[in-house]
Structures are given as C-alpha cells and as structure tokens.
Amino acid sequence: MSKLGFTTGTEVTLADYDKTPTAHSFHDPTLLEKAERLSAVKYANVLYYTDKGILFLKRNNNDDFEPSKYGLPGGKIEVGETYRDAALRELHEETGILVSDNVYKGATIDCCCYYIYHSADDNPEIILDESEHENYIYMTIDDIRNCPSEDFVMDLKSRLCQMLNIEM
C-alpha cells in the first residue's frame, strides 16, 4: 500500500501489460506490441508524488488545449512505445525528471493509463517546457478534494478520485 492509500503492483490484463516484472505475469513482447497497437489507450500519465503531495503542471495560458488548467505530466503514446515508456518520456520532457525504477501501473481509465511513482526527493529540480506549462504545484488529497473540477484538464479530478478512492 502506498502512502496515498492505493495498492500498487496489482494483477493486470494483457491490455495493461507494461514490462514491469512485478506488475504482470505475461512475458511475450511481440504480443505486448500487438495488444498496445490495438488498444483504445492513447495517453500515458505519471502520478508523481512526494511527501508534499502529487505533482500537477499548470497548462500555459496561451495553449490550445485546456489553458491554465492543472494536469499530470503525460501525453500521447508514440508508435512503438509501451505505455510505461511513453509516461516516463513525457515526465522527462515536461519536467526534466528522470525516473526508471519503482514505477507502478495505477489504472487505465477510458483512453488514459496512469503510472505511479513515489519520490523520496521532496525538492526535485523541475524544468518546465514553458511553451506547454507555466507553473507547477504539489496538491495533497485535501487540496484535490477542495479544488473545483473545472480547474483540472478534462475530467482529471473525477479520474483521480476514482483511482485514489477519494470522495468528492
């Protein structure tokens, strides 16, 4: 059980397979690639958290997609990438944070998959791509609960509440 109160490393299906040896029991990369190409999942995100809370990136005010709203580091899965690789690439591109170990599959909800990473470093150096994001913030569970849904991209607040068993 993680510090946020949800279970990591749970049993997953072929569609959720992510190359993390402790997170699955299926080991055929050829079938993995076929399953991921056919999947409806198009976006990979990282729920990156420290003892301060969950890292959220505030979208640039001039961006075409959900300007000035909070989202998790993440983005579109590129051809040939696993969900996990896409999530970690997006985390690095959007924040400068490099992560490789102890990343767990969180959930797949609609077209998005979420990976969970707990950092012992409460003050990682964050380098934002200013064309996409203008700021970042750490939110606790109470912060998420109390923040209006319209401050988050798309339906992220309801997805987080579903994933983390938070009552709104």
PDB file of N, CA, C and O in Angstrom, residues 38-89:
ATOM      1  N   LEU A  38      -3.552  -2.170 -30.753  1.00  0.00           N
ATOM      2  CA  LEU A  38      -4.999  -2.317 -30.888  1.00  0.00           C
ATOM      3  C   LEU A  38      -5.769  -1.640 -29.760  1.00  0.00           C
ATOM      4  O   LEU A  38      -6.976  -1.487 -29.843  1.00  0.00           O
ATOM      5  N   SER A  39      -5.093  -1.228 -28.744  1.00  0.00           N
ATOM      6  CA  SER A  39      -5.744  -0.674 -27.566  1.00  0.00           C
ATOM      7  C   SER A  39      -6.356   0.693 -27.841  1.00  0.00           C
ATOM      8  O   SER A  39      -5.887   1.455 -28.675  1.00  0.00           O
ATOM      9  N   ALA A  40      -7.399   1.017 -27.082  1.00  0.00           N
ATOM     10  CA  ALA A  40      -8.018   2.339 -27.146  1.00  0.00           C
ATOM     11  C   ALA A  40      -7.221   3.356 -26.333  1.00  0.00           C
ATOM     12  O   ALA A  40      -7.488   4.542 -26.397  1.00  0.00           O
ATOM     13  N   VAL A  41      -6.238   2.892 -25.571  1.00  0.00           N
ATOM     14  CA  VAL A  41      -5.438   3.801 -24.751  1.00  0.00           C
ATOM     15  C   VAL A  41      -4.516   4.590 -25.661  1.00  0.00           C
ATOM     16  O   VAL A  41      -3.757   4.029 -26.439  1.00  0.00           O
ATOM     17  N   LYS A  42      -4.592   5.904 -25.559  1.00  0.00           N
ATOM     18  CA  LYS A  42      -3.805   6.784 -26.420  1.00  0.00           C
ATOM     19  C   LYS A  42      -2.883   7.709 -25.633  1.00  0.00           C
ATOM     20  O   LYS A  42      -1.999   8.333 -26.212  1.00  0.00           O
ATOM     21  N   TYR A  43      -3.091   7.831 -24.306  1.00  0.00           N
ATOM     22  CA  TYR A  43      -2.328   8.777 -23.496  1.00  0.00           C
ATOM     23  C   TYR A  43      -1.782   8.085 -22.248  1.00  0.00           C
ATOM     24  O   TYR A  43      -2.458   7.251 -21.637  1.00  0.00           O
ATOM     25  N   ALA A  44      -0.557   8.461 -21.895  1.00  0.00           N
ATOM     26  CA  ALA A  44       0.092   7.900 -20.709  1.00  0.00           C
ATOM     27  C   ALA A  44       0.478   9.050 -19.779  1.00  0.00           C
ATOM     28  O   ALA A  44       0.986  10.079 -20.233  1.00  0.00           O
ATOM     29  N   ASN A  45       0.209   8.881 -18.495  1.00  0.00           N
ATOM     30  CA  ASN A  45       0.440   9.922 -17.498  1.00  0.00           C
ATOM     31  C   ASN A  45       1.174   9.357 -16.296  1.00  0.00           C
ATOM     32  O   ASN A  45       1.107   8.158 -16.030  1.00  0.00           O
ATOM     33  N   VAL A  46       1.830  10.242 -15.550  1.00  0.00           N
ATOM     34  CA  VAL A  46       2.515   9.834 -14.326  1.00  0.00           C
ATOM     35  C   VAL A  46       1.942  10.594 -13.151  1.00  0.00           C
ATOM     36  O   VAL A  46       1.892  11.825 -13.155  1.00  0.00           O
ATOM     37  N   LEU A  47       1.492   9.844 -12.170  1.00  0.00           N
ATOM     38  CA  LEU A  47       1.104  10.416 -10.899  1.00  0.00           C
ATOM     39  C   LEU A  47       2.385  10.397 -10.060  1.00  0.00           C
ATOM     40  O   LEU A  47       2.736   9.382  -9.485  1.00  0.00           O
ATOM     41  N   TYR A  48       3.107  11.506 -10.092  1.00  0.00           N
ATOM     42  CA  TYR A  48       4.405  11.643  -9.424  1.00  0.00           C
ATOM     43  C   TYR A  48       4.134  12.311  -8.085  1.00  0.00           C
ATOM     44  O   TYR A  48       3.573  13.400  -8.033  1.00  0.00           O
ATOM     45  N   TYR A  49       4.487  11.625  -7.000  1.00  0.00           N
ATOM     46  CA  TYR A  49       4.200  12.239  -5.703  1.00  0.00           C
ATOM     47  C   TYR A  49       5.368  12.125  -4.745  1.00  0.00           C
ATOM     48  O   TYR A  49       6.205  11.239  -4.845  1.00  0.00           O
ATOM     49  N   THR A  50       5.412  13.104  -3.863  1.00  0.00           N
ATOM     50  CA  THR A  50       6.400  13.163  -2.792  1.00  0.00           C
ATOM     51  C   THR A  50       5.620  13.309  -1.491  1.00  0.00           C
ATOM     52  O   THR A  50       4.382  13.281  -1.497  1.00  0.00           O
ATOM     53  N   ASP A  51       6.322  13.513  -0.397  1.00  0.00           N
ATOM     54  CA  ASP A  51       5.622  13.742   0.863  1.00  0.00           C
ATOM     55  C   ASP A  51       4.854  15.060   0.860  1.00  0.00           C
ATOM     56  O   ASP A  51       3.970  15.268   1.676  1.00  0.00           O
ATOM     57  N   LYS A  52       5.167  15.948  -0.089  1.00  0.00           N
ATOM     58  CA  LYS A  52       4.449  17.226  -0.216  1.00  0.00           C
ATOM     59  C   LYS A  52       3.108  17.059  -0.922  1.00  0.00           C
ATOM     60  O   LYS A  52       2.227  17.885  -0.762  1.00  0.00           O
ATOM     61  N   GLY A  53       2.953  16.016  -1.724  1.00  0.00           N
ATOM     62  CA  GLY A  53       1.716  15.801  -2.457  1.00  0.00           C
ATOM     63  C   GLY A  53       1.983  15.326  -3.864  1.00  0.00           C
ATOM     64  O   GLY A  53       3.093  14.917  -4.214  1.00  0.00           O
ATOM     65  N   ILE A  54       0.958  15.394  -4.706  1.00  0.00           N
ATOM     66  CA  ILE A  54       1.013  14.971  -6.103  1.00  0.00           C
ATOM     67  C   ILE A  54       1.418  16.164  -6.962  1.00  0.00           C
ATOM     68  O   ILE A  54       0.889  17.270  -6.792  1.00  0.00           O
ATOM     69  N   LEU A  55       2.338  15.928  -7.892  1.00  0.00           N
ATOM     70  CA  LEU A  55       2.802  16.977  -8.786  1.00  0.00           C
ATOM     71  C   LEU A  55       1.782  17.223  -9.895  1.00  0.00           C
ATOM     72  O   LEU A  55       1.396  16.300 -10.618  1.00  0.00           O
ATOM     73  N   PHE A  56       1.353  18.479 -10.013  1.00  0.00           N
ATOM     74  CA  PHE A  56       0.474  18.912 -11.099  1.00  0.00           C
ATOM     75  C   PHE A  56       1.175  20.007 -11.883  1.00  0.00           C
ATOM     76  O   PHE A  56       1.847  20.860 -11.300  1.00  0.00           O
ATOM     77  N   LEU A  57       0.991  19.986 -13.188  1.00  0.00           N
ATOM     78  CA  LEU A  57       1.538  21.016 -14.053  1.00  0.00           C
ATOM     79  C   LEU A  57       0.399  21.912 -14.511  1.00  0.00           C
ATOM     80  O   LEU A  57      -0.649  21.419 -14.937  1.00  0.00           O
ATOM     81  N   LYS A  58       0.609  23.221 -14.422  1.00  0.00           N
ATOM     82  CA  LYS A  58      -0.416  24.168 -14.878  1.00  0.00           C
ATOM     83  C   LYS A  58      -0.159  24.492 -16.346  1.00  0.00           C
ATOM     84  O   LYS A  58       0.916  24.946 -16.721  1.00  0.00           O
ATOM     85  N   ARG A  59      -1.155  24.227 -17.177  1.00  0.00           N
ATOM     86  CA  ARG A  59      -1.046  24.445 -18.610  1.00  0.00           C
ATOM     87  C   ARG A  59      -0.812  25.931 -18.899  1.00  0.00           C
ATOM     88  O   ARG A  59      -1.333  26.795 -18.196  1.00  0.00           O
ATOM     89  N   ASN A  60      -0.065  26.196 -19.949  1.00  0.00           N
ATOM     90  CA  ASN A  60       0.201  27.559 -20.353  1.00  0.00           C
ATOM     91  C   ASN A  60      -1.098  28.265 -20.721  1.00  0.00           C
ATOM     92  O   ASN A  60      -1.973  27.668 -21.362  1.00  0.00           O
ATOM     93  N   ASN A  61      -1.207  29.520 -20.343  1.00  0.00           N
ATOM     94  CA  ASN A  61      -2.406  30.315 -20.613  1.00  0.00           C
ATOM     95  C   ASN A  61      -2.688  30.455 -22.111  1.00  0.00           C
ATOM     96  O   ASN A  61      -3.833  30.616 -22.519  1.00  0.00           O
ATOM     97  N   ASN A  62      -1.643  30.369 -22.937  1.00  0.00           N
ATOM     98  CA  ASN A  62      -1.807  30.525 -24.392  1.00  0.00           C
ATOM     99  C   ASN A  62      -1.933  29.206 -25.129  1.00  0.00           C
ATOM    100  O   ASN A  62      -1.998  29.198 -26.358  1.00  0.00           O
ATOM    101  N   ASP A  63      -1.959  28.092 -24.410  1.00  0.00           N
ATOM    102  CA  ASP A  63      -2.020  26.782 -25.052  1.00  0.00           C
ATOM    103  C   ASP A  63      -3.409  26.535 -25.636  1.00  0.00           C
ATOM    104  O   ASP A  63      -4.414  27.012 -25.105  1.00  0.00           O
ATOM    105  N   ASP A  64      -3.467  25.786 -26.724  1.00  0.00           N
ATOM    106  CA  ASP A  64      -4.754  25.462 -27.350  1.00  0.00           C
ATOM    107  C   ASP A  64      -5.551  24.445 -26.538  1.00  0.00           C
ATOM    108  O   ASP A  64      -6.775  24.422 -26.600  1.00  0.00           O
ATOM    109  N   PHE A  65      -4.851  23.586 -25.798  1.00  0.00           N
ATOM    110  CA  PHE A  65      -5.515  22.522 -25.040  1.00  0.00           C
ATOM    111  C   PHE A  65      -5.625  22.910 -23.564  1.00  0.00           C
ATOM    112  O   PHE A  65      -4.625  23.031 -22.880  1.00  0.00           O
ATOM    113  N   GLU A  66      -6.825  23.115 -23.094  1.00  0.00           N
ATOM    114  CA  GLU A  66      -7.122  23.343 -21.676  1.00  0.00           C
ATOM    115  C   GLU A  66      -6.186  24.376 -21.020  1.00  0.00           C
ATOM    116  O   GLU A  66      -5.498  24.084 -20.041  1.00  0.00           O
ATOM    117  N   PRO A  67      -6.144  25.617 -21.542  1.00  0.00           N
ATOM    118  CA  PRO A  67      -5.238  26.626 -20.978  1.00  0.00           C
ATOM    119  C   PRO A  67      -5.511  26.908 -19.501  1.00  0.00           C
ATOM    120  O   PRO A  67      -6.669  26.897 -19.067  1.00  0.00           O
ATOM    121  N   SER A  68      -4.434  27.118 -18.756  1.00  0.00           N
ATOM    122  CA  SER A  68      -4.465  27.496 -17.333  1.00  0.00           C
ATOM    123  C   SER A  68      -5.068  26.442 -16.413  1.00  0.00           C
ATOM    124  O   SER A  68      -5.431  26.748 -15.283  1.00  0.00           O
ATOM    125  N   LYS A  69      -5.181  25.210 -16.877  1.00  0.00           N
ATOM    126  CA  LYS A  69      -5.726  24.150 -16.028  1.00  0.00           C
ATOM    127  C   LYS A  69      -4.613  23.219 -15.577  1.00  0.00           C
ATOM    128  O   LYS A  69      -3.558  23.135 -16.193  1.00  0.00           O
ATOM    129  N   TYR A  70      -4.876  22.499 -14.479  1.00  0.00           N
ATOM    130  CA  TYR A  70      -3.894  21.578 -13.915  1.00  0.00           C
ATOM    131  C   TYR A  70      -4.030  20.182 -14.506  1.00  0.00           C
ATOM    132  O   TYR A  70      -5.140  19.675 -14.672  1.00  0.00           O
ATOM    133  N   GLY A  71      -2.893  19.574 -14.795  1.00  0.00           N
ATOM    134  CA  GLY A  71      -2.864  18.203 -15.279  1.00  0.00           C
ATOM    135  C   GLY A  71      -1.648  17.491 -14.738  1.00  0.00           C
ATOM    136  O   GLY A  71      -0.738  18.104 -14.167  1.00  0.00           O
ATOM    137  N   LEU A  72      -1.624  16.193 -14.911  1.00  0.00           N
ATOM    138  CA  LEU A  72      -0.455  15.395 -14.545  1.00  0.00           C
ATOM    139  C   LEU A  72       0.540  15.420 -15.699  1.00  0.00           C
ATOM    140  O   LEU A  72       0.150  15.625 -16.847  1.00  0.00           O
ATOM    141  N   PRO A  73       1.812  15.190 -15.416  1.00  0.00           N
ATOM    142  CA  PRO A  73       2.754  15.024 -16.522  1.00  0.00           C
ATOM    143  C   PRO A  73       2.305  13.843 -17.376  1.00  0.00           C
ATOM    144  O   PRO A  73       1.979  12.775 -16.860  1.00  0.00           O
ATOM    145  N   GLY A  74       2.256  14.041 -18.672  1.00  0.00           N
ATOM    146  CA  GLY A  74       1.824  12.957 -19.546  1.00  0.00           C
ATOM    147  C   GLY A  74       1.511  13.464 -20.930  1.00  0.00           C
ATOM    148  O   GLY A  74       1.565  14.660 -21.209  1.00  0.00           O
ATOM    149  N   GLY A  75       1.179  12.534 -21.810  1.00  0.00           N
ATOM    150  CA  GLY A  75       0.844  12.912 -23.170  1.00  0.00           C
ATOM    151  C   GLY A  75       0.615  11.706 -24.050  1.00  0.00           C
ATOM    152  O   GLY A  75       0.443  10.584 -23.582  1.00  0.00           O
ATOM    153  N   LYS A  76       0.646  11.946 -25.331  1.00  0.00           N
ATOM    154  CA  LYS A  76       0.315  10.943 -26.330  1.00  0.00           C
ATOM    155  C   LYS A  76       1.384   9.853 -26.414  1.00  0.00           C
ATOM    156  O   LYS A  76       2.574  10.121 -26.343  1.00  0.00           O
ATOM    157  N   ILE A  77       0.923   8.628 -26.585  1.00  0.00           N
ATOM    158  CA  ILE A  77       1.803   7.469 -26.759  1.00  0.00           C
ATOM    159  C   ILE A  77       2.232   7.431 -28.222  1.00  0.00           C
ATOM    160  O   ILE A  77       1.396   7.457 -29.118  1.00  0.00           O
ATOM    161  N   GLU A  78       3.543   7.389 -28.446  1.00  0.00           N
ATOM    162  CA  GLU A  78       4.064   7.356 -29.812  1.00  0.00           C
ATOM    163  C   GLU A  78       4.111   5.923 -30.335  1.00  0.00           C
ATOM    164  O   GLU A  78       4.155   4.966 -29.559  1.00  0.00           O
ATOM    165  N   VAL A  79       4.105   5.781 -31.647  1.00  0.00           N
ATOM    166  CA  VAL A  79       4.156   4.464 -32.291  1.00  0.00           C
ATOM    167  C   VAL A  79       5.387   3.703 -31.796  1.00  0.00           C
ATOM    168  O   VAL A  79       6.490   4.239 -31.764  1.00  0.00           O
ATOM    169  N   GLY A  80       5.171   2.462 -31.372  1.00  0.00           N
ATOM    170  CA  GLY A  80       6.260   1.606 -30.920  1.00  0.00           C
ATOM    171  C   GLY A  80       6.583   1.726 -29.441  1.00  0.00           C
ATOM    172  O   GLY A  80       7.387   0.955 -28.935  1.00  0.00           O
ATOM    173  N   GLU A  81       5.978   2.694 -28.741  1.00  0.00           N
ATOM    174  CA  GLU A  81       6.250   2.861 -27.308  1.00  0.00           C
ATOM    175  C   GLU A  81       5.306   2.010 -26.471  1.00  0.00           C
ATOM    176  O   GLU A  81       4.139   1.838 -26.824  1.00  0.00           O
ATOM    177  N   THR A  82       5.798   1.529 -25.353  1.00  0.00           N
ATOM    178  CA  THR A  82       4.901   0.929 -24.370  1.00  0.00           C
ATOM    179  C   THR A  82       4.261   2.074 -23.595  1.00  0.00           C
ATOM    180  O   THR A  82       4.747   3.213 -23.614  1.00  0.00           O
ATOM    181  N   TYR A  83       3.174   1.787 -22.902  1.00  0.00           N
ATOM    182  CA  TYR A  83       2.513   2.815 -22.086  1.00  0.00           C
ATOM    183  C   TYR A  83       3.488   3.386 -21.068  1.00  0.00           C
ATOM    184  O   TYR A  83       3.573   4.588 -20.862  1.00  0.00           O
ATOM    185  N   ARG A  84       4.216   2.496 -20.432  1.00  0.00           N
ATOM    186  CA  ARG A  84       5.171   2.910 -19.388  1.00  0.00           C
ATOM    187  C   ARG A  84       6.251   3.805 -19.966  1.00  0.00           C
ATOM    188  O   ARG A  84       6.574   4.858 -19.407  1.00  0.00           O
ATOM    189  N   ASP A  85       6.837   3.411 -21.104  1.00  0.00           N
ATOM    190  CA  ASP A  85       7.883   4.214 -21.732  1.00  0.00           C
ATOM    191  C   ASP A  85       7.355   5.596 -22.117  1.00  0.00           C
ATOM    192  O   ASP A  85       8.049   6.605 -21.959  1.00  0.00           O
ATOM    193  N   ALA A  86       6.136   5.647 -22.634  1.00  0.00           N
ATOM    194  CA  ALA A  86       5.542   6.930 -23.010  1.00  0.00           C
ATOM    195  C   ALA A  86       5.339   7.819 -21.779  1.00  0.00           C
ATOM    196  O   ALA A  86       5.640   9.016 -21.818  1.00  0.00           O
ATOM    197  N   ALA A  87       4.858   7.236 -20.691  1.00  0.00           N
ATOM    198  CA  ALA A  87       4.629   8.011 -19.466  1.00  0.00           C
ATOM    199  C   ALA A  87       5.943   8.591 -18.937  1.00  0.00           C
ATOM    200  O   ALA A  87       6.017   9.771 -18.583  1.00  0.00           O
ATOM    201  N   LEU A  88       6.991   7.773 -18.918  1.00  0.00           N
ATOM    202  CA  LEU A  88       8.273   8.241 -18.400  1.00  0.00           C
ATOM    203  C   LEU A  88       8.932   9.254 -19.350  1.00  0.00           C
ATOM    204  O   LEU A  88       9.566  10.211 -18.897  1.00  0.00           O
ATOM    205  N   ARG A  89       8.758   9.079 -20.650  1.00  0.00           N
ATOM    206  CA  ARG A  89       9.276  10.055 -21.611  1.00  0.00           C
ATOM    207  C   ARG A  89       8.581  11.399 -21.402  1.00  0.00           C
ATOM    208  O   ARG A  89       9.219  12.455 -21.347  1.00  0.00           O
TER     209      ARG A  89
END
